[in-house]
GROMACS .gro file of C-alpha atoms in nm:
model
  391
    1MET     CA    1  -7.979 -18.921  -3.029
    2TYR     CA    2  -8.245 -19.092  -2.833
    3ASP     CA    3  -8.194 -19.416  -2.648
    4PHE     CA    4  -8.462 -19.677  -2.709
    5SER     CA    5  -8.245 -20.000  -2.667
    6THR     CA    6  -8.189 -19.972  -2.282
    7ILE     CA    7  -8.430 -20.186  -2.090
    8ILE     CA    8  -8.559 -19.960  -1.805
    9ASP     CA    9  -8.656 -20.155  -1.484
   10ARG     CA   10  -9.007 -20.046  -1.396
   11SER     CA   11  -9.036 -20.289  -1.098
   12GLY     CA   12  -9.167 -20.139  -0.775
   13THR     CA   13  -9.319 -19.825  -0.978
   14GLY     CA   14  -9.665 -19.968  -0.995
   15ALA     CA   15  -9.640 -20.014  -1.358
   16CYS     CA   16  -9.959 -20.234  -1.419
   17LYS     CA   17  -9.825 -20.460  -1.682
   18TRP     CA   18  -9.504 -20.530  -1.490
   19GLU     CA   19  -9.687 -20.588  -1.165
   20ARG     CA   20  -9.937 -20.832  -1.321
   21ARG     CA   21  -9.647 -21.077  -1.435
   22SER     CA   22  -9.614 -21.415  -1.276
   23ASP     CA   23  -9.332 -21.479  -1.037
   24TYR     CA   24  -9.171 -21.682  -1.324
   25GLU     CA   25  -9.192 -21.395  -1.557
   26LYS     CA   26  -9.054 -21.157  -1.313
   27ALA     CA   27  -8.762 -21.383  -1.225
   28HIS     CA   28  -8.671 -21.428  -1.594
   29GLY     CA   29  -8.710 -21.059  -1.670
   30ILE     CA   30  -8.974 -21.103  -1.937
   31LEU     CA   31  -9.095 -20.767  -2.073
   32PRO     CA   32  -9.481 -20.750  -2.132
   33MET     CA   33  -9.594 -20.674  -2.486
   34SER     CA   34  -9.946 -20.613  -2.365
   35VAL     CA   35 -10.083 -20.291  -2.208
   36ALA     CA   36 -10.034 -20.010  -2.460
   37ASP     CA   37  -9.769 -19.787  -2.305
   38MET     CA   38  -9.403 -19.776  -2.420
   39GLU     CA   39  -9.085 -19.927  -2.274
   40PHE     CA   40  -8.908 -19.602  -2.358
   41LYS     CA   41  -8.832 -19.305  -2.144
   42ALA     CA   42  -9.049 -18.994  -2.225
   43PRO     CA   43  -8.877 -18.730  -2.427
   44PRO     CA   44  -8.607 -18.537  -2.241
   45CYS     CA   45  -8.797 -18.208  -2.286
   46VAL     CA   46  -9.092 -18.366  -2.081
   47GLN     CA   47  -8.858 -18.515  -1.814
   48GLU     CA   48  -8.700 -18.161  -1.758
   49ALA     CA   49  -9.045 -18.000  -1.735
   50LEU     CA   50  -9.162 -18.240  -1.484
   51GLU     CA   51  -8.837 -18.201  -1.271
   52LYS     CA   52  -8.898 -17.821  -1.283
   53ALA     CA   53  -9.272 -17.865  -1.179
   54ALA     CA   54  -9.156 -18.093  -0.896
   55ARG     CA   55  -8.911 -17.849  -0.763
   56HIS     CA   56  -9.193 -17.585  -0.731
   57GLY     CA   57  -9.315 -17.772  -0.446
   58ILE     CA   58  -9.692 -17.680  -0.467
   59TYR     CA   59  -9.906 -17.925  -0.655
   60GLY     CA   60 -10.248 -17.763  -0.628
   61TYR     CA   61 -10.566 -17.789  -0.830
   62THR     CA   62 -10.489 -17.695  -1.189
   63ASP     CA   63 -10.670 -17.528  -1.473
   64PRO     CA   64 -10.532 -17.502  -1.835
   65THR     CA   65 -10.323 -17.177  -1.887
   66PRO     CA   66 -10.290 -16.977  -2.194
   67ALA     CA   67  -9.961 -17.156  -2.253
   68TYR     CA   68 -10.136 -17.488  -2.228
   69HIS     CA   69 -10.396 -17.391  -2.481
   70GLN     CA   70 -10.129 -17.247  -2.718
   71ALA     CA   71  -9.940 -17.572  -2.691
   72VAL     CA   72 -10.241 -17.788  -2.783
   73THR     CA   73 -10.371 -17.571  -3.061
   74GLY     CA   74 -10.018 -17.534  -3.203
   75TRP     CA   75  -9.968 -17.913  -3.211
   76MET     CA   76 -10.306 -17.969  -3.379
   77ALA     CA   77 -10.224 -17.711  -3.641
   78ARG     CA   78  -9.870 -17.824  -3.717
   79ARG     CA   79  -9.917 -18.199  -3.693
   80HIS     CA   80 -10.272 -18.227  -3.830
   81ASN     CA   81 -10.369 -17.916  -4.008
   82LEU     CA   82 -10.652 -17.886  -3.763
   83ALA     CA   83 -10.768 -17.540  -3.655
   84VAL     CA   84 -10.859 -17.548  -3.283
   85GLU     CA   85 -10.952 -17.250  -3.062
   86PRO     CA   86 -10.905 -17.262  -2.681
   87GLN     CA   87 -11.278 -17.256  -2.621
   88HIS     CA   88 -11.307 -17.597  -2.816
   89ILE     CA   89 -11.089 -17.782  -2.566
   90VAL     CA   90 -11.242 -17.962  -2.266
   91THR     CA   91 -10.956 -18.099  -2.047
   92LEU     CA   92 -10.999 -18.435  -1.884
   93ASN     CA   93 -10.794 -18.704  -1.725
   94GLY     CA   94 -10.817 -18.955  -1.997
   95VAL     CA   95 -10.988 -19.067  -2.323
   96VAL     CA   96 -11.158 -19.362  -2.169
   97PRO     CA   97 -11.341 -19.139  -1.916
   98ALA     CA   98 -11.432 -18.919  -2.203
   99LEU     CA   99 -11.605 -19.206  -2.377
  100GLY     CA  100 -11.818 -19.271  -2.071
  101ILE     CA  101 -11.897 -18.904  -2.041
  102ALA     CA  102 -11.999 -18.877  -2.409
  103VAL     CA  103 -12.221 -19.175  -2.380
  104ARG     CA  104 -12.403 -19.034  -2.070
  105ALA     CA  105 -12.423 -18.679  -2.202
  106LEU     CA  106 -12.539 -18.750  -2.561
  107THR     CA  107 -12.769 -19.058  -2.505
  108GLN     CA  108 -13.030 -19.192  -2.278
  109PRO     CA  109 -13.052 -19.538  -2.116
  110GLY     CA  110 -13.156 -19.800  -2.369
  111GLU     CA  111 -13.048 -19.578  -2.676
  112GLY     CA  112 -12.812 -19.741  -2.915
  113VAL     CA  113 -12.425 -19.683  -2.958
  114ILE     CA  114 -12.253 -19.811  -3.262
  115PHE     CA  115 -11.904 -19.951  -3.260
  116GLN     CA  116 -11.671 -20.163  -3.484
  117PRO     CA  117 -11.528 -20.480  -3.333
  118PRO     CA  118 -11.264 -20.609  -3.293
  119VAL     CA  119 -11.202 -20.286  -3.103
  120TYR     CA  120 -11.046 -20.158  -2.783
  121HIS     CA  121 -11.248 -20.335  -2.511
  122PRO     CA  122 -11.349 -20.034  -2.312
  123PHE     CA  123 -11.583 -19.931  -2.609
  124ARG     CA  124 -11.830 -20.236  -2.537
  125ILE     CA  125 -11.780 -20.202  -2.166
  126THR     CA  126 -11.863 -19.826  -2.176
  127ILE     CA  127 -12.180 -19.883  -2.361
  128GLU     CA  128 -12.303 -20.181  -2.152
  129ARG     CA  129 -12.218 -20.039  -1.812
  130ASN     CA  130 -12.407 -19.728  -1.892
  131GLN     CA  131 -12.714 -19.935  -1.987
  132ARG     CA  132 -12.698 -19.831  -2.342
  133THR     CA  133 -12.777 -20.084  -2.634
  134PRO     CA  134 -12.459 -20.201  -2.816
  135LEU     CA  135 -12.491 -20.184  -3.197
  136PRO     CA  136 -12.189 -20.380  -3.315
  137CYS     CA  137 -12.081 -20.331  -3.686
  138PRO     CA  138 -11.784 -20.573  -3.718
  139LEU     CA  139 -11.503 -20.488  -3.957
  140ARG     CA  140 -11.499 -20.715  -4.263
  141LEU     CA  141 -11.174 -20.924  -4.293
  142THR     CA  142 -11.084 -20.940  -4.655
  143GLY     CA  143 -10.776 -21.070  -4.846
  144GLU     CA  144 -10.649 -20.705  -4.842
  145GLY     CA  145 -10.707 -20.664  -4.470
  146TYR     CA  146 -10.962 -20.505  -4.261
  147ARG     CA  147 -11.244 -20.276  -4.413
  148MET     CA  148 -11.555 -20.118  -4.268
  149ASP     CA  149 -11.880 -20.277  -4.358
  150PHE     CA  150 -12.069 -19.966  -4.473
  151GLN     CA  151 -12.390 -20.169  -4.551
  152ALA     CA  152 -12.408 -20.285  -4.189
  153LEU     CA  153 -12.326 -19.933  -4.066
  154GLU     CA  154 -12.607 -19.794  -4.255
  155ALA     CA  155 -12.838 -20.044  -4.128
  156ALA     CA  156 -12.729 -19.990  -3.761
  157ALA     CA  157 -12.737 -19.600  -3.795
  158ALA     CA  158 -13.102 -19.630  -3.949
  159ARG     CA  159 -13.229 -19.803  -3.632
  160PRO     CA  160 -13.443 -19.560  -3.434
  161GLU     CA  161 -13.258 -19.617  -3.110
  162ALA     CA  162 -12.910 -19.531  -3.271
  163LYS     CA  163 -12.775 -19.197  -3.140
  164LEU     CA  164 -12.401 -19.228  -3.116
  165MET     CA  165 -12.102 -19.402  -3.286
  166LEU     CA  166 -11.781 -19.469  -3.102
  167LEU     CA  167 -11.516 -19.458  -3.396
  168CYS     CA  168 -11.160 -19.578  -3.323
  169SER     CA  169 -10.927 -19.384  -3.560
  170PRO     CA  170 -10.658 -19.516  -3.605
  171HIS     CA  171 -10.800 -19.849  -3.518
  172ASN     CA  172 -10.687 -20.044  -3.224
  173PRO     CA  173 -10.613 -20.333  -3.243
  174VAL     CA  174 -10.621 -20.395  -3.623
  175GLY     CA  175 -10.375 -20.102  -3.703
  176ARG     CA  176 -10.578 -19.953  -3.982
  177VAL     CA  177 -10.548 -19.577  -4.059
  178TRP     CA  178 -10.872 -19.498  -4.219
  179THR     CA  179 -10.862 -19.304  -4.552
  180ARG     CA  180 -11.043 -18.980  -4.618
  181GLU     CA  181 -11.288 -19.174  -4.836
  182GLU     CA  182 -11.367 -19.429  -4.563
  183LEU     CA  183 -11.417 -19.144  -4.296
  184ALA     CA  184 -11.633 -18.947  -4.537
  185GLN     CA  185 -11.869 -19.234  -4.571
  186VAL     CA  186 -11.896 -19.271  -4.189
  187ASP     CA  187 -11.972 -18.908  -4.165
  188GLN     CA  188 -12.231 -18.914  -4.428
  189ILE     CA  189 -12.405 -19.212  -4.288
  190CYS     CA  190 -12.406 -19.078  -3.936
  191ARG     CA  191 -12.528 -18.742  -4.030
  192ARG     CA  192 -12.799 -18.876  -4.262
  193HIS     CA  193 -12.951 -19.070  -3.953
  194GLY     CA  194 -12.880 -18.811  -3.687
  195VAL     CA  195 -12.599 -19.017  -3.508
  196VAL     CA  196 -12.322 -18.826  -3.341
  197VAL     CA  197 -11.958 -18.945  -3.383
  198VAL     CA  198 -11.731 -18.970  -3.097
  199ALA     CA  199 -11.383 -19.016  -3.256
  200ASP     CA  200 -11.123 -19.178  -3.032
  201GLU     CA  201 -10.803 -19.048  -3.197
  202ILE     CA  202 -10.567 -19.126  -2.917
  203HIS     CA  203 -10.329 -19.286  -3.162
  204GLY     CA  204 -10.366 -19.010  -3.426
  205ASP     CA  205 -10.001 -18.902  -3.372
  206LEU     CA  206  -9.878 -19.256  -3.408
  207VAL     CA  207  -9.884 -19.313  -3.783
  208ILE     CA  208  -9.653 -19.533  -3.981
  209GLN     CA  209  -9.843 -19.523  -4.309
  210GLY     CA  210 -10.063 -19.213  -4.333
  211PRO     CA  211 -10.181 -18.961  -4.327
  212HIS     CA  212 -10.415 -18.974  -4.042
  213ILE     CA  213 -10.731 -18.753  -4.115
  214PRO     CA  214 -10.876 -18.596  -3.802
  215PHE     CA  215 -11.253 -18.637  -3.830
  216PRO     CA  216 -11.331 -18.265  -3.807
  217ASN     CA  217 -11.113 -18.202  -4.119
  218LEU     CA  218 -11.374 -18.388  -4.337
  219GLY     CA  219 -11.573 -18.046  -4.337
  220GLU     CA  220 -11.773 -17.815  -4.150
  221ALA     CA  221 -12.081 -18.058  -4.108
  222ALA     CA  222 -11.863 -18.333  -3.975
  223ARG     CA  223 -11.688 -18.084  -3.744
  224ASP     CA  224 -12.021 -17.997  -3.594
  225ASN     CA  225 -12.131 -18.355  -3.551
  226CYS     CA  226 -11.843 -18.497  -3.365
  227VAL     CA  227 -11.662 -18.515  -3.031
  228LEU     CA  228 -11.286 -18.557  -3.096
  229CYS     CA  229 -11.080 -18.740  -2.820
  230THR     CA  230 -10.707 -18.656  -2.823
  231ALA     CA  231 -10.433 -18.693  -2.569
  232PRO     CA  232 -10.046 -18.684  -2.552
  233SER     CA  233 -10.050 -18.995  -2.341
  234LYS     CA  234  -9.979 -19.260  -2.616
  235THR     CA  235  -9.778 -19.021  -2.820
  236PHE     CA  236  -9.506 -18.931  -2.566
  237ASN     CA  237  -9.546 -19.224  -2.321
  238ILE     CA  238  -9.713 -19.023  -2.033
  239PRO     CA  239 -10.050 -19.197  -1.969
  240GLY     CA  240  -9.981 -19.214  -1.602
  241LEU     CA  241  -9.992 -18.827  -1.593
  242GLN     CA  242 -10.380 -18.852  -1.671
  243THR     CA  243 -10.439 -18.583  -1.927
  244ALA     CA  244 -10.648 -18.568  -2.245
  245ASN     CA  245 -10.799 -18.293  -2.459
  246ILE     CA  246 -11.141 -18.339  -2.585
  247LEU     CA  247 -11.209 -18.106  -2.878
  248ILE     CA  248 -11.584 -18.014  -2.945
  249PHE     CA  249 -11.656 -17.754  -3.201
  250ASN     CA  250 -12.031 -17.764  -3.172
  251PRO     CA  251 -12.117 -17.525  -2.864
  252GLU     CA  252 -12.435 -17.738  -2.779
  253LEU     CA  253 -12.249 -18.071  -2.776
  254ARG     CA  254 -11.961 -17.911  -2.583
  255GLN     CA  255 -12.199 -17.780  -2.330
  256ARG     CA  256 -12.369 -18.106  -2.273
  257PHE     CA  257 -12.028 -18.288  -2.252
  258ALA     CA  258 -11.877 -18.028  -2.009
  259ARG     CA  259 -12.179 -18.038  -1.792
  260GLN     CA  260 -12.176 -18.416  -1.763
  261ALA     CA  261 -11.787 -18.406  -1.692
  262GLN     CA  262 -11.870 -18.178  -1.403
  263THR     CA  263 -12.151 -18.397  -1.277
  264ASP     CA  264 -11.922 -18.690  -1.286
  265GLY     CA  265 -11.665 -18.490  -1.065
  266PHE     CA  266 -11.415 -18.389  -1.324
  267GLU     CA  267 -11.327 -18.020  -1.248
  268ASN     CA  268 -10.955 -17.974  -1.277
  269MET     CA  269 -10.658 -18.127  -1.462
  270SER     CA  270 -10.340 -18.293  -1.363
  271TYR     CA  271 -10.073 -18.051  -1.239
  272PHE     CA  272  -9.797 -18.264  -1.375
  273GLY     CA  273 -10.006 -18.343  -1.690
  274HIS     CA  274 -10.033 -17.974  -1.748
  275ALA     CA  275  -9.649 -17.929  -1.748
  276ALA     CA  276  -9.589 -18.242  -1.945
  277THR     CA  277  -9.833 -18.162  -2.222
  278ILE     CA  278  -9.694 -17.819  -2.275
  279ALA     CA  279  -9.328 -17.957  -2.310
  280ALA     CA  280  -9.433 -18.245  -2.531
  281TYR     CA  281  -9.636 -18.044  -2.772
  282GLN     CA  282  -9.370 -17.771  -2.792
  283GLY     CA  283  -9.058 -17.976  -2.812
  284GLY     CA  284  -9.139 -18.343  -2.841
  285ALA     CA  285  -9.178 -18.385  -3.214
  286PRO     CA  286  -8.819 -18.503  -3.302
  287TRP     CA  287  -8.848 -18.765  -3.025
  288LEU     CA  288  -9.180 -18.889  -3.168
  289ASP     CA  289  -9.039 -18.909  -3.512
  290ALA     CA  290  -8.749 -19.119  -3.388
  291VAL     CA  291  -8.994 -19.347  -3.197
  292LEU     CA  292  -9.196 -19.406  -3.506
  293ASP     CA  293  -8.885 -19.502  -3.705
  294TYR     CA  294  -8.780 -19.742  -3.435
  295VAL     CA  295  -9.115 -19.908  -3.400
  296ALA     CA  296  -9.148 -19.939  -3.778
  297ASP     CA  297  -8.821 -20.133  -3.780
  298ASN     CA  298  -8.953 -20.352  -3.491
  299TYR     CA  299  -9.255 -20.432  -3.703
  300LYS     CA  300  -9.020 -20.532  -3.990
  301ALA     CA  301  -8.850 -20.764  -3.753
  302LEU     CA  302  -9.173 -20.914  -3.656
  303GLN     CA  303  -9.277 -20.950  -4.020
  304ALA     CA  304  -8.956 -21.107  -4.113
  305PHE     CA  305  -8.987 -21.355  -3.812
  306PHE     CA  306  -9.325 -21.479  -3.908
  307ALA     CA  307  -9.239 -21.515  -4.287
  308ALA     CA  308  -8.933 -21.724  -4.205
  309ARG     CA  309  -9.039 -21.917  -3.887
  310MET     CA  310  -9.425 -21.925  -3.877
  311PRO     CA  311  -9.558 -21.846  -4.216
  312GLN     CA  312  -9.902 -21.980  -4.102
  313VAL     CA  313  -9.942 -21.662  -3.896
  314ARG     CA  314 -10.103 -21.375  -4.089
  315LEU     CA  315  -9.959 -21.038  -3.966
  316PHE     CA  316 -10.150 -20.727  -4.063
  317PRO     CA  317 -10.010 -20.399  -4.176
  318MET     CA  318  -9.944 -20.177  -3.891
  319GLU     CA  319 -10.048 -19.855  -4.052
  320GLY     CA  320 -10.096 -19.675  -3.723
  321THR     CA  321 -10.034 -19.730  -3.351
  322TYR     CA  322  -9.744 -19.930  -3.212
  323LEU     CA  323  -9.955 -20.234  -3.182
  324ALA     CA  324  -9.928 -20.531  -3.432
  325TRP     CA  325 -10.220 -20.758  -3.490
  326ALA     CA  326 -10.172 -21.124  -3.607
  327ASP     CA  327 -10.397 -21.405  -3.690
  328PHE     CA  328 -10.289 -21.733  -3.544
  329ARG     CA  329 -10.593 -21.931  -3.622
  330ALA     CA  330 -10.420 -22.138  -3.899
  331LEU     CA  331 -10.223 -22.302  -3.614
  332GLY     CA  332 -10.547 -22.494  -3.534
  333MET     CA  333 -10.562 -22.390  -3.157
  334SER     CA  334 -10.867 -22.269  -2.972
  335ALA     CA  335 -10.851 -21.925  -2.814
  336ALA     CA  336 -10.793 -22.074  -2.481
  337GLU     CA  337 -10.516 -22.315  -2.605
  338LEU     CA  338 -10.350 -22.029  -2.796
  339GLU     CA  339 -10.330 -21.822  -2.476
  340ARG     CA  340 -10.179 -22.117  -2.286
  341PHE     CA  341  -9.919 -22.168  -2.559
  342MET     CA  342  -9.826 -21.806  -2.581
  343ARG     CA  343  -9.808 -21.745  -2.210
  344GLY     CA  344  -9.727 -22.077  -2.072
  345GLU     CA  345  -9.494 -22.225  -2.345
  346ALA     CA  346  -9.357 -21.928  -2.533
  347HIS     CA  347  -9.363 -21.701  -2.216
  348MET     CA  348  -9.487 -21.405  -2.411
  349ILE     CA  349  -9.718 -21.164  -2.232
  350LEU     CA  350  -9.950 -21.027  -2.509
  351ASP     CA  351 -10.309 -20.901  -2.522
  352GLU     CA  352 -10.514 -21.185  -2.632
  353GLY     CA  353 -10.743 -21.116  -2.932
  354TYR     CA  354 -11.061 -21.224  -2.763
  355ILE     CA  355 -11.066 -20.920  -2.524
  356PHE     CA  356 -11.129 -20.709  -2.813
  357GLY     CA  357 -11.461 -20.910  -2.892
  358GLN     CA  358 -11.537 -21.252  -3.042
  359GLU     CA  359 -11.416 -21.134  -3.368
  360GLY     CA  360 -11.074 -21.130  -3.221
  361GLU     CA  361 -11.058 -21.493  -3.105
  362GLY     CA  362 -10.746 -21.667  -3.230
  363PHE     CA  363 -10.556 -21.335  -3.277
  364GLU     CA  364 -10.281 -21.172  -3.079
  365ARG     CA  365 -10.183 -20.815  -3.022
  366PHE     CA  366  -9.808 -20.722  -3.000
  367ASN     CA  367  -9.690 -20.398  -2.831
  368LEU     CA  368  -9.377 -20.310  -3.035
  369ALA     CA  369  -9.278 -20.008  -2.828
  370LEU     CA  370  -8.988 -20.192  -2.663
  371PRO     CA  371  -8.613 -20.245  -2.717
  372ARG     CA  372  -8.543 -20.454  -3.025
  373GLN     CA  373  -8.312 -20.696  -2.852
  374GLU     CA  374  -8.596 -20.798  -2.615
  375LEU     CA  375  -8.832 -20.834  -2.909
  376GLU     CA  376  -8.578 -21.069  -3.081
  377ARG     CA  377  -8.512 -21.256  -2.754
  378GLN     CA  378  -8.884 -21.331  -2.720
  379LEU     CA  379  -8.941 -21.422  -3.078
  380GLU     CA  380  -8.656 -21.679  -3.047
  381ALA     CA  381  -8.843 -21.814  -2.743
  382LEU     CA  382  -9.154 -21.828  -2.948
  383ASP     CA  383  -8.972 -22.016  -3.229
  384GLN     CA  384  -8.838 -22.273  -2.979
  385ALA     CA  385  -9.182 -22.332  -2.830
  386TRP     CA  386  -9.331 -22.382  -3.168
  387GLN     CA  387  -9.065 -22.625  -3.267
  388ARG     CA  388  -9.125 -22.817  -2.951
  389ARG     CA  389  -9.489 -22.838  -3.055
  390GLN     CA  390  -9.388 -22.968  -3.390
  391SER     CA  391  -9.146 -23.240  -3.272
   0.00000   0.00000   0.00000
């Protein structure tokens, strides 16, 4: 029904991960598996809505309409059993800007912000560039995979400067979908110490092994102590349309956040993002389900490859996101050498683990939202490069 196997040429469109390729990579048609957008066309309903919006001919300043609010609240209710009212929604042009707005709105310079590396690198960047104190609570790597270190989280939250926690749920890059029990402990610890939770749930629709629990669904107290960052961008492959929905149920937190957003110059939303969001949330669910099945099969192909060809590499379960996380440290390479091997010898364009913090050194992140034949081609190249190393 949907075509995920055709390779779409994005040359000349400004696609950042395509434009950043070397001349060799461009000449050989190597698809990047780095930046987290998909190599799939957006749902047909979104394409049709954008064509209609383009034909209108006037692309002026845009505010969310009742139809927009209905689309967002309806999606959250159907997909996540989350009750949202229009007044809870603050529209924005992205989740990363929302992180910075939340940090500036809810903390003062020098105050502490908790985060859990290895994690999406804008978390630390946002904290540091806004002159706040980073309070890292690294995830624990166990034989069963990644787990939260609740003892460290308790200690960090108890520090007098701790005011905010940036939570990545599902977690990028390690692929965990946090359980209700894990999230409940985060909620209890943060409320006990007066720490507000900013939950980045941009991957909340992209769940392979679930369910995903929206942070506000933990209960009324959690709902009042969080800023929930959502967007259709990852879900429907429309990040270039610059739209996000920040859900804030506590009126005081919402007022502070909205005031800071206006101070930072965010007044209106994307005209095309408005049209795409309505279409995606109203009609995009079958497409999304098909994508999740396709990506899950890509993960199985990656899993089979490592088991058969490079058993030294530990591939972690991809419970959520379309991003697979793998530990290459057993190959005995430094992080710099691993990068040279993957990019220079295997010609794979990945996100190196070190960008997610020192806890990610020696790891690689694979974007699996691409045609399977391209994944298989690149894995064959990786195998050949590794065999040359062994000979």
